[in-house]
Amino acid sequence: MTPEVKKRIEQIRQGIVPEGYKKTESGIIPNEWRVGQVSKCIEEYKFFSNDISHIPVYSSSRKGLVPQSDYYNQREAVETNLGYKVVPQGYVTYRHMSDDDVFHFNINKTGENVLVSSEYPVFTSSDNCDLSFLISVLNNTARFRYFCKMQKLGGTRTRLYLDNLKRYALALPPFDEQKKIAEILATQDKAIELQGRKIEELKRFKKGCLEKMFPRKGQKVPEKRFPGFTDDWEQRKLSDLAEKTYGGGTPTTSNEAYWNGDIPWIQSSDVVDGKLLGVEPRKWITQGGLNNSAAQLIPENSIAIITRVGVGKLAFMPYSYATSQDFLSLSKLNVEPFFAVYACYKKLQSELNEVQGTSIKGITKDELLAKSIMVPRYAEQQQIGAFFKQLDKLITLHQRKLEEMKRQKKALMQLLLTGIVRI
């Protein structure tokens, strides 16, 4: 960021109008920009159809347009009295109700016309406005989010009808500048999308490795092995993998003094499915808080396994910690630690996948410790553990890169969509 841009940001923050800028109802903007209502930027499209056998039905979500059967858990679309709104390729739609004042606008990039609820507004841009620029403003600026918040008129939900959206006044650069801004942001989006795909490919590769590098049910050897290993694997109970197990227990939440300590307190919501190497705690407990609960300080290099809602999720913990009663922890492991965490995860996930049409709400300590897994010689455990540990580290590095790319794009949008940086 150049000194000139930094100075401009500071001036605008202080309410000072920099040279070449002007003060408007949409804030301080470049002299060449104008303020216009959304009504001058869009053209509503209002065409209905019940042809659900030939045109797919979609829902508009914050992750984009998704098939309605996916969004509503396999619920199929049915004909309605009014019919569905048609969203042509390249047009925009959005869900006009929100639980938290945030609305997300989706451009139809499916490659075909789609149908959405008859209540969803559908529109495209007028000749004097670039559609991608407009959607960037609506999806990403704090000023528009504040406008949405002001639409809440009692009740628990906020409604942003199209007529209200049309009244929103936004700062508009000249058309050529709109297009250039949209192209820059589109380039950022493409890079972010490619990075996301790379992560998903790595996750699929990891899933395939978990399937092939551990024996299938009833087998004594896996499909894929490292060179030099030919011995059968042995069946061992989870209770045999650790010398000690720890349960959990929650201190009184009303005593705030218990929650300003330096002992990591792990909750089930902290554990991310598939992220097996460590947890980022959100709470820290004191020794006094620990003493006034059924929980104990669990030694480092243990495996924390969720036994209640969320059963099947677990994590290897490289540091000492305490947990709620939702966990059972395996400590002082008798097997290679990283092998153990992936073997336990594979076992629990396989059993969950075998349960059809039901949801496991919990598992007792005795039930968990009675489960059996297949274990090879220690040298093979080491190679398997090191392989998956390195693979997870690679995935984590790519995820961090993705988050940094998103932060960079957000910062860039703040500069471009406000005119602080001109192109």
CSV table of C-alpha atoms in Angstrom, one decimal:
chain,number,residue,atom,x,y,z
A,1,MET,CA,0.0,0.0,0.0
A,2,THR,CA,1.5,3.3,-1.1
A,3,PRO,CA,1.9,6.3,1.4
A,4,GLU,CA,-0.6,8.2,-0.8
A,5,VAL,CA,-3.3,5.5,-0.3
A,6,LYS,CA,-2.5,5.3,3.4
A,7,LYS,CA,-2.9,9.1,3.7
A,8,ARG,CA,-6.2,9.0,1.8
A,9,ILE,CA,-7.6,6.3,4.1
A,10,GLU,CA,-6.6,8.2,7.2
A,11,GLN,CA,-8.2,11.4,5.8
A,12,ILE,CA,-11.5,9.7,5.0
A,13,ARG,CA,-11.5,8.0,8.4
A,14,GLN,CA,-11.3,11.5,10.0
A,15,GLY,CA,-14.0,12.8,7.7
A,16,ILE,CA,-11.6,14.9,5.7
A,17,VAL,CA,-12.4,15.1,1.9
A,18,PRO,CA,-9.1,14.3,0.0
A,19,GLU,CA,-8.2,16.2,-3.1
A,20,GLY,CA,-10.2,14.8,-6.1
A,21,TYR,CA,-13.0,13.5,-3.9
A,22,LYS,CA,-16.4,14.7,-2.8
A,23,LYS,CA,-18.8,14.1,0.1
A,24,THR,CA,-22.1,12.5,-0.8
A,25,GLU,CA,-24.9,10.5,0.8
A,26,SER,CA,-23.0,7.4,0.0
A,27,GLY,CA,-19.8,8.7,1.7
A,28,ILE,CA,-16.7,10.3,0.3
A,29,ILE,CA,-16.2,9.2,-3.3
A,30,PRO,CA,-14.1,10.3,-6.3
A,31,ASN,CA,-15.3,13.3,-8.2
A,32,GLU,CA,-15.9,11.2,-11.3
A,33,TRP,CA,-18.2,8.8,-9.5
A,34,ARG,CA,-21.9,9.4,-9.1
A,35,VAL,CA,-24.6,8.3,-6.6
A,36,GLY,CA,-27.5,6.4,-8.1
A,37,GLN,CA,-30.3,4.2,-6.8
A,38,VAL,CA,-30.3,0.5,-7.5
A,39,SER,CA,-33.5,1.0,-9.4
A,40,LYS,CA,-31.5,2.8,-12.1
A,41,CYS,CA,-29.0,-0.1,-12.3
A,42,ILE,CA,-31.3,-3.2,-12.6
A,43,GLU,CA,-34.1,-4.6,-14.7
A,44,GLU,CA,-36.5,-7.0,-13.1
A,45,TYR,CA,-37.2,-10.3,-14.8
A,46,LYS,CA,-40.6,-11.8,-13.9
A,47,PHE,CA,-41.3,-15.0,-15.8
A,48,PHE,CA,-42.9,-18.1,-14.2
A,49,SER,CA,-42.8,-21.7,-15.2
A,50,ASN,CA,-44.0,-25.1,-13.7
A,51,ASP,CA,-41.8,-27.1,-16.2
A,52,ILE,CA,-39.9,-28.8,-13.4
A,53,SER,CA,-39.3,-31.9,-15.6
A,54,HIS,CA,-37.1,-29.9,-18.0
A,55,ILE,CA,-35.8,-27.0,-15.9
A,56,PRO,CA,-34.0,-27.8,-12.7
A,57,VAL,CA,-35.2,-26.2,-9.4
A,58,TYR,CA,-32.6,-24.4,-7.3
A,59,SER,CA,-32.3,-22.6,-4.0
A,60,SER,CA,-30.3,-19.4,-3.4
A,61,SER,CA,-27.9,-19.8,-0.5
A,62,ARG,CA,-24.8,-18.0,0.8
A,63,LYS,CA,-22.7,-20.6,-0.9
A,64,GLY,CA,-24.3,-20.0,-4.3
A,65,LEU,CA,-27.2,-21.5,-6.3
A,66,VAL,CA,-27.6,-25.1,-5.2
A,67,PRO,CA,-30.1,-27.8,-6.4
A,68,GLN,CA,-33.2,-27.7,-4.2
A,69,SER,CA,-32.9,-31.5,-3.6
A,70,ASP,CA,-29.5,-30.9,-2.1
A,71,TYR,CA,-30.5,-27.9,-0.1
A,72,TYR,CA,-33.6,-29.5,1.4
A,73,ASN,CA,-32.1,-33.0,2.0
A,74,GLN,CA,-33.4,-34.8,-1.1
A,75,ARG,CA,-36.8,-33.1,-1.1
A,76,GLU,CA,-38.0,-33.1,-4.7
A,77,ALA,CA,-39.7,-30.1,-6.3
A,78,VAL,CA,-43.5,-30.2,-7.0
A,79,GLU,CA,-45.7,-28.0,-9.2
A,80,THR,CA,-47.2,-24.9,-7.5
A,81,ASN,CA,-50.3,-22.8,-8.3
A,82,LEU,CA,-48.1,-19.8,-9.3
A,83,GLY,CA,-45.2,-21.7,-10.6
A,84,TYR,CA,-41.5,-21.0,-10.1
A,85,LYS,CA,-39.5,-17.9,-11.1
A,86,VAL,CA,-37.2,-18.5,-14.1
A,87,VAL,CA,-33.6,-17.4,-13.7
A,88,PRO,CA,-31.8,-17.2,-17.1
A,89,GLN,CA,-28.1,-17.8,-17.3
A,90,GLY,CA,-26.2,-14.7,-16.2
A,91,TYR,CA,-29.2,-13.3,-14.2
A,92,VAL,CA,-29.4,-12.6,-10.4
A,93,THR,CA,-31.6,-14.0,-7.7
A,94,TYR,CA,-31.6,-13.9,-3.9
A,95,ARG,CA,-33.5,-15.2,-0.9
A,96,HIS,CA,-35.6,-12.2,0.2
A,97,MET,CA,-35.7,-13.2,3.9
A,98,SER,CA,-32.8,-13.5,6.4
A,99,ASP,CA,-32.4,-14.5,10.0
A,100,ASP,CA,-29.4,-12.3,10.6
A,101,ASP,CA,-29.8,-9.3,8.3
A,102,VAL,CA,-27.4,-10.6,5.7
A,103,PHE,CA,-28.5,-11.2,2.1
A,104,HIS,CA,-26.5,-12.9,-0.6
A,105,PHE,CA,-27.0,-12.3,-4.3
A,106,ASN,CA,-26.2,-15.1,-6.7
A,107,ILE,CA,-25.5,-14.8,-10.4
A,108,ASN,CA,-26.7,-17.9,-12.3
A,109,LYS,CA,-23.5,-19.5,-13.6
A,110,THR,CA,-24.9,-23.0,-13.9
A,111,GLY,CA,-24.8,-22.8,-17.7
A,112,GLU,CA,-28.6,-23.1,-18.1
A,113,ASN,CA,-31.9,-21.6,-17.0
A,114,VAL,CA,-33.0,-22.6,-13.6
A,115,LEU,CA,-36.1,-22.3,-11.5
A,116,VAL,CA,-36.4,-20.8,-8.0
A,117,SER,CA,-39.1,-20.0,-5.5
A,118,SER,CA,-41.8,-17.6,-6.9
A,119,GLU,CA,-40.9,-15.3,-3.9
A,120,TYR,CA,-37.3,-14.8,-5.0
A,121,PRO,CA,-36.6,-11.6,-6.9
A,122,VAL,CA,-34.9,-12.0,-10.2
A,123,PHE,CA,-33.1,-9.3,-12.2
A,124,THR,CA,-30.3,-8.3,-14.5
A,125,SER,CA,-28.3,-5.1,-14.9
A,126,SER,CA,-29.3,-2.1,-17.0
A,127,ASP,CA,-27.0,-0.8,-19.7
A,128,ASN,CA,-25.3,1.7,-17.5
A,129,CYS,CA,-24.2,-0.7,-14.8
A,130,ASP,CA,-21.9,-3.7,-14.8
A,131,LEU,CA,-23.7,-6.6,-13.1
A,132,SER,CA,-20.6,-8.2,-11.5
A,133,PHE,CA,-19.6,-4.8,-10.1
A,134,LEU,CA,-23.1,-4.3,-8.7
A,135,ILE,CA,-23.2,-7.7,-7.0
A,136,SER,CA,-19.8,-7.1,-5.5
A,137,VAL,CA,-21.1,-4.0,-3.8
A,138,LEU,CA,-24.3,-5.7,-2.6
A,139,ASN,CA,-22.5,-8.8,-1.3
A,140,ASN,CA,-19.4,-7.2,0.3
A,141,THR,CA,-19.9,-3.7,1.6
A,142,ALA,CA,-20.6,-2.7,5.2
A,143,ARG,CA,-22.8,0.2,4.1
A,144,PHE,CA,-25.2,-2.2,2.3
A,145,ARG,CA,-25.3,-4.6,5.3
A,146,TYR,CA,-26.3,-1.7,7.4
A,147,PHE,CA,-29.1,-0.8,4.9
A,148,CYS,CA,-30.3,-4.4,5.1
A,149,LYS,CA,-30.4,-4.2,8.9
A,150,MET,CA,-32.6,-1.2,8.7
A,151,GLN,CA,-35.2,-3.3,6.9
A,152,LYS,CA,-36.1,-5.2,10.0
A,153,LEU,CA,-39.6,-4.2,11.1
A,154,GLY,CA,-40.3,-6.4,14.1
A,155,GLY,CA,-40.4,-10.1,14.1
A,156,THR,CA,-37.4,-12.5,14.0
A,157,ARG,CA,-36.7,-12.2,10.3
A,158,THR,CA,-35.5,-9.4,8.0
A,159,ARG,CA,-37.2,-9.0,4.6
A,160,LEU,CA,-35.5,-7.3,1.7
A,161,TYR,CA,-38.2,-6.9,-1.0
A,162,LEU,CA,-37.1,-5.9,-4.4
A,163,ASP,CA,-38.8,-2.5,-4.1
A,164,ASN,CA,-36.8,-1.7,-1.0
A,165,LEU,CA,-33.6,-2.9,-2.7
A,166,LYS,CA,-34.3,-0.5,-5.5
A,167,ARG,CA,-34.2,2.4,-3.1
A,168,TYR,CA,-30.6,1.8,-2.0
A,169,ALA,CA,-28.3,4.5,-3.2
A,170,LEU,CA,-24.8,3.4,-4.1
A,171,ALA,CA,-21.6,5.0,-5.5
A,172,LEU,CA,-21.1,4.2,-9.1
A,173,PRO,CA,-17.8,4.7,-11.0
A,174,PRO,CA,-17.9,5.4,-14.8
A,175,PHE,CA,-18.9,2.2,-16.6
A,176,ASP,CA,-15.4,1.4,-17.9
A,177,GLU,CA,-14.1,1.6,-14.4
A,178,GLN,CA,-16.9,-0.7,-13.1
A,179,LYS,CA,-15.9,-3.3,-15.6
A,180,LYS,CA,-12.2,-3.1,-14.7
A,181,ILE,CA,-13.0,-3.4,-11.0
A,182,ALA,CA,-15.2,-6.4,-11.7
A,183,GLU,CA,-12.5,-8.1,-13.9
A,184,ILE,CA,-9.9,-7.7,-11.1
A,185,LEU,CA,-12.2,-9.1,-8.5
A,186,ALA,CA,-13.2,-12.0,-10.9
A,187,THR,CA,-9.5,-12.8,-11.2
A,188,GLN,CA,-9.3,-13.0,-7.4
A,189,ASP,CA,-12.4,-15.2,-7.3
A,190,LYS,CA,-11.0,-17.6,-9.9
A,191,ALA,CA,-7.7,-17.9,-7.9
A,192,ILE,CA,-9.7,-18.6,-4.7
A,193,GLU,CA,-11.9,-21.1,-6.5
A,194,LEU,CA,-8.8,-23.0,-7.9
A,195,GLN,CA,-7.2,-23.0,-4.4
A,196,GLY,CA,-10.4,-24.4,-3.0
A,197,ARG,CA,-10.5,-27.1,-5.6
A,198,LYS,CA,-6.9,-28.1,-4.8
A,199,ILE,CA,-7.9,-28.5,-1.1
A,200,GLU,CA,-10.9,-30.7,-2.0
A,201,GLU,CA,-8.7,-32.8,-4.3
A,202,LEU,CA,-6.3,-33.4,-1.4
A,203,LYS,CA,-9.1,-34.3,0.9
A,204,ARG,CA,-10.5,-36.8,-1.6
A,205,PHE,CA,-7.0,-38.2,-2.0
A,206,LYS,CA,-6.7,-38.5,1.8
A,207,LYS,CA,-10.1,-40.3,2.0
A,208,GLY,CA,-9.0,-42.7,-0.7
A,209,CYS,CA,-5.8,-43.4,1.3
A,210,LEU,CA,-7.8,-44.1,4.5
A,211,GLU,CA,-9.8,-46.6,2.6
A,212,LYS,CA,-6.8,-48.4,1.0
A,213,MET,CA,-4.1,-48.2,3.7
A,214,PHE,CA,-6.2,-49.8,6.5
A,215,PRO,CA,-7.7,-53.3,6.2
A,216,ARG,CA,-11.3,-53.6,5.1
A,217,LYS,CA,-13.8,-55.3,7.4
A,218,GLY,CA,-12.9,-59.0,7.7
A,219,GLN,CA,-9.4,-58.5,6.1
A,220,LYS,CA,-6.0,-58.8,7.8
A,221,VAL,CA,-4.0,-56.6,5.4
A,222,PRO,CA,-4.7,-53.4,3.6
A,223,GLU,CA,-5.0,-53.0,-0.2
A,224,LYS,CA,-2.0,-50.6,-0.3
A,225,ARG,CA,1.2,-50.9,1.8
A,226,PHE,CA,4.6,-49.4,2.1
A,227,PRO,CA,7.4,-51.6,0.6
A,228,GLY,CA,8.9,-54.2,2.9
A,229,PHE,CA,5.8,-55.0,4.9
A,230,THR,CA,4.0,-58.3,4.4
A,231,ASP,CA,2.9,-59.5,7.9
A,232,ASP,CA,-0.8,-59.7,8.8
A,233,TRP,CA,-2.2,-57.0,11.0
A,234,GLU,CA,-3.5,-58.0,14.5
A,235,GLN,CA,-6.9,-57.2,16.0
A,236,ARG,CA,-6.7,-55.1,19.2
A,237,LYS,CA,-9.3,-53.4,21.3
A,238,LEU,CA,-9.2,-49.7,21.8
A,239,SER,CA,-8.8,-50.4,25.6
A,240,ASP,CA,-5.4,-52.0,24.7
A,241,LEU,CA,-4.1,-49.0,22.9
A,242,ALA,CA,-3.8,-46.8,26.0
A,243,GLU,CA,-2.6,-47.3,29.6
A,244,LYS,CA,-5.0,-44.7,30.9
A,245,THR,CA,-8.3,-43.1,29.9
A,246,TYR,CA,-9.8,-39.8,31.0
A,247,GLY,CA,-13.4,-38.6,31.1
A,248,GLY,CA,-14.5,-35.0,31.4
A,249,GLY,CA,-16.8,-32.7,33.5
A,250,THR,CA,-17.9,-29.1,33.3
A,251,PRO,CA,-17.3,-26.6,36.1
A,252,THR,CA,-20.0,-24.1,37.1
A,253,THR,CA,-20.4,-21.6,34.3
A,254,SER,CA,-21.6,-18.9,36.6
A,255,ASN,CA,-18.1,-18.4,38.2
A,256,GLU,CA,-16.3,-16.2,35.6
A,257,ALA,CA,-13.1,-16.5,37.7
A,258,TYR,CA,-12.8,-20.1,36.5
A,259,TRP,CA,-12.6,-19.1,32.8
A,260,ASN,CA,-9.5,-16.8,32.7
A,261,GLY,CA,-6.8,-19.4,33.2
A,262,ASP,CA,-4.1,-21.0,31.0
A,263,ILE,CA,-5.4,-24.6,30.7
A,264,PRO,CA,-7.0,-25.3,27.3
A,265,TRP,CA,-10.6,-26.3,27.7
A,266,ILE,CA,-11.8,-28.4,24.7
A,267,GLN,CA,-15.5,-28.6,23.7
A,268,SER,CA,-17.1,-30.8,21.1
A,269,SER,CA,-17.8,-27.8,18.9
A,270,ASP,CA,-14.0,-27.1,18.8
A,271,VAL,CA,-13.3,-30.4,17.0
A,272,VAL,CA,-13.5,-30.2,13.2
A,273,ASP,CA,-14.4,-33.4,11.4
A,274,GLY,CA,-11.4,-34.7,9.5
A,275,LYS,CA,-9.0,-32.2,11.1
A,276,LEU,CA,-7.2,-34.7,13.3
A,277,LEU,CA,-4.0,-32.9,14.4
A,278,GLY,CA,-4.8,-30.6,17.3
A,279,VAL,CA,-7.7,-28.3,18.2
A,280,GLU,CA,-7.8,-24.5,18.5
A,281,PRO,CA,-9.5,-24.0,22.0
A,282,ARG,CA,-11.8,-21.1,22.5
A,283,LYS,CA,-11.9,-21.3,26.3
A,284,TRP,CA,-9.2,-21.5,28.9
A,285,ILE,CA,-9.8,-22.7,32.5
A,286,THR,CA,-8.0,-22.1,35.7
A,287,GLN,CA,-6.6,-24.8,38.0
A,288,GLY,CA,-9.3,-23.8,40.5
A,289,GLY,CA,-12.0,-24.3,37.9
A,290,LEU,CA,-10.5,-27.7,37.1
A,291,ASN,CA,-10.5,-28.6,40.8
A,292,ASN,CA,-14.2,-27.8,41.1
A,293,SER,CA,-15.3,-30.1,38.3
A,294,ALA,CA,-15.1,-33.8,37.5
A,295,ALA,CA,-12.6,-33.1,34.7
A,296,GLN,CA,-8.9,-33.7,35.0
A,297,LEU,CA,-5.8,-32.4,33.4
A,298,ILE,CA,-5.1,-34.7,30.5
A,299,PRO,CA,-1.5,-35.3,29.5
A,300,GLU,CA,-0.1,-34.3,26.1
A,301,ASN,CA,-0.1,-36.7,23.2
A,302,SER,CA,-3.5,-38.0,24.0
A,303,ILE,CA,-6.5,-38.7,21.7
A,304,ALA,CA,-9.7,-36.8,22.5
A,305,ILE,CA,-12.8,-38.7,21.2
A,306,ILE,CA,-16.3,-37.2,21.3
A,307,THR,CA,-18.7,-39.7,22.8
A,308,ARG,CA,-21.9,-37.7,22.7
A,309,VAL,CA,-23.4,-35.5,20.0
A,310,GLY,CA,-20.8,-35.4,17.3
A,311,VAL,CA,-19.6,-39.0,18.0
A,312,GLY,CA,-17.0,-40.0,15.5
A,313,LYS,CA,-15.0,-36.8,15.6
A,314,LEU,CA,-11.7,-36.9,17.4
A,315,ALA,CA,-8.3,-35.2,17.5
A,316,PHE,CA,-4.7,-35.9,18.5
A,317,MET,CA,-3.8,-33.4,21.3
A,318,PRO,CA,-0.1,-32.5,21.4
A,319,TYR,CA,-0.6,-30.4,24.5
A,320,SER,CA,-2.2,-30.9,28.0
A,321,TYR,CA,-5.9,-30.0,28.1
A,322,ALA,CA,-9.2,-30.6,29.9
A,323,THR,CA,-12.5,-31.5,28.4
A,324,SER,CA,-16.3,-31.4,29.0
A,325,GLN,CA,-18.2,-34.6,29.7
A,326,ASP,CA,-18.7,-35.1,25.9
A,327,PHE,CA,-15.2,-36.7,25.6
A,328,LEU,CA,-13.2,-39.8,26.4
A,329,SER,CA,-9.5,-39.4,26.1
A,330,LEU,CA,-6.9,-42.1,25.4
A,331,SER,CA,-3.6,-41.4,27.1
A,332,LYS,CA,-0.1,-43.0,27.4
A,333,LEU,CA,-0.6,-44.7,24.1
A,334,ASN,CA,0.9,-48.2,23.5
A,335,VAL,CA,0.9,-47.7,19.8
A,336,GLU,CA,2.4,-45.0,17.5
A,337,PRO,CA,0.3,-41.9,18.3
A,338,PHE,CA,-0.3,-40.7,14.8
A,339,PHE,CA,-1.2,-44.1,13.5
A,340,ALA,CA,-3.6,-44.5,16.4
A,341,VAL,CA,-5.5,-41.3,15.7
A,342,TYR,CA,-6.1,-42.2,12.0
A,343,ALA,CA,-6.9,-45.8,12.8
A,344,CYS,CA,-9.5,-44.8,15.4
A,345,TYR,CA,-11.0,-42.2,13.1
A,346,LYS,CA,-11.2,-44.7,10.2
A,347,LYS,CA,-12.9,-47.2,12.5
A,348,LEU,CA,-15.5,-44.8,13.9
A,349,GLN,CA,-16.3,-43.3,10.5
A,350,SER,CA,-16.7,-46.7,8.9
A,351,GLU,CA,-19.2,-47.8,11.6
A,352,LEU,CA,-21.1,-44.5,11.3
A,353,ASN,CA,-21.4,-45.0,7.5
A,354,GLU,CA,-22.8,-48.5,8.1
A,355,VAL,CA,-25.7,-47.1,10.1
A,356,GLN,CA,-28.6,-46.6,7.6
A,357,GLY,CA,-31.3,-44.0,8.3
A,358,THR,CA,-30.4,-43.2,11.8
A,359,SER,CA,-28.2,-40.8,13.7
A,360,ILE,CA,-25.9,-42.0,16.5
A,361,LYS,CA,-26.3,-39.6,19.5
A,362,GLY,CA,-23.7,-41.1,21.7
A,363,ILE,CA,-21.5,-44.0,22.8
A,364,THR,CA,-20.6,-45.2,26.3
A,365,LYS,CA,-17.1,-45.5,27.5
A,366,ASP,CA,-17.4,-49.3,27.7
A,367,GLU,CA,-18.8,-49.5,24.2
A,368,LEU,CA,-16.0,-47.3,22.8
A,369,LEU,CA,-13.2,-49.2,24.5
A,370,ALA,CA,-14.6,-52.5,23.4
A,371,LYS,CA,-14.3,-51.6,19.7
A,372,SER,CA,-11.5,-53.4,17.8
A,373,ILE,CA,-9.1,-52.0,15.2
A,374,MET,CA,-6.4,-53.7,13.1
A,375,VAL,CA,-2.8,-52.9,14.1
A,376,PRO,CA,0.4,-53.7,12.2
A,377,ARG,CA,4.0,-53.9,13.5
A,378,TYR,CA,5.4,-50.7,15.0
A,379,ALA,CA,7.6,-49.9,12.1
A,380,GLU,CA,4.6,-49.9,9.7
A,381,GLN,CA,2.6,-47.9,12.2
A,382,GLN,CA,5.3,-45.3,12.1
A,383,GLN,CA,5.3,-45.0,8.3
A,384,ILE,CA,1.5,-44.8,8.1
A,385,GLY,CA,1.3,-42.2,10.9
A,386,ALA,CA,4.0,-40.1,9.3
A,387,PHE,CA,2.3,-40.3,5.9
A,388,PHE,CA,-1.0,-39.1,7.1
A,389,LYS,CA,0.5,-36.5,9.4
A,390,GLN,CA,2.4,-35.0,6.4
A,391,LEU,CA,-0.7,-35.1,4.2
A,392,ASP,CA,-2.8,-33.3,6.9
A,393,LYS,CA,0.0,-30.7,7.3
A,394,LEU,CA,-0.1,-30.1,3.5
A,395,ILE,CA,-3.9,-29.7,3.6
A,396,THR,CA,-3.5,-27.2,6.5
A,397,LEU,CA,-0.9,-25.2,4.6
A,398,HIS,CA,-3.2,-24.9,1.6
A,399,GLN,CA,-6.2,-23.9,3.8
A,400,ARG,CA,-4.1,-21.2,5.4
A,401,LYS,CA,-3.2,-20.0,1.9
A,402,LEU,CA,-6.9,-19.9,1.0
A,403,GLU,CA,-7.8,-17.9,4.0
A,404,GLU,CA,-5.0,-15.4,3.3
A,405,MET,CA,-6.2,-15.1,-0.3
A,406,LYS,CA,-9.7,-14.4,1.0
A,407,ARG,CA,-8.3,-11.7,3.3
A,408,GLN,CA,-6.4,-10.1,0.5
A,409,LYS,CA,-9.5,-10.0,-1.7
A,410,LYS,CA,-11.6,-8.5,1.1
A,411,ALA,CA,-8.9,-5.8,1.6
A,412,LEU,CA,-8.8,-5.1,-2.1
A,413,MET,CA,-12.6,-4.8,-2.4
A,414,GLN,CA,-12.6,-2.2,0.4
A,415,LEU,CA,-10.2,-0.1,-1.6
A,416,LEU,CA,-11.7,-0.6,-5.1
A,417,LEU,CA,-15.4,-0.5,-4.3
A,418,THR,CA,-15.0,2.8,-2.3
A,419,GLY,CA,-12.8,4.5,-4.9
A,420,ILE,CA,-9.9,4.8,-2.4
A,421,VAL,CA,-7.7,3.1,-5.1
A,422,ARG,CA,-8.5,4.0,-8.7
A,423,ILE,CA,-7.7,1.9,-11.7
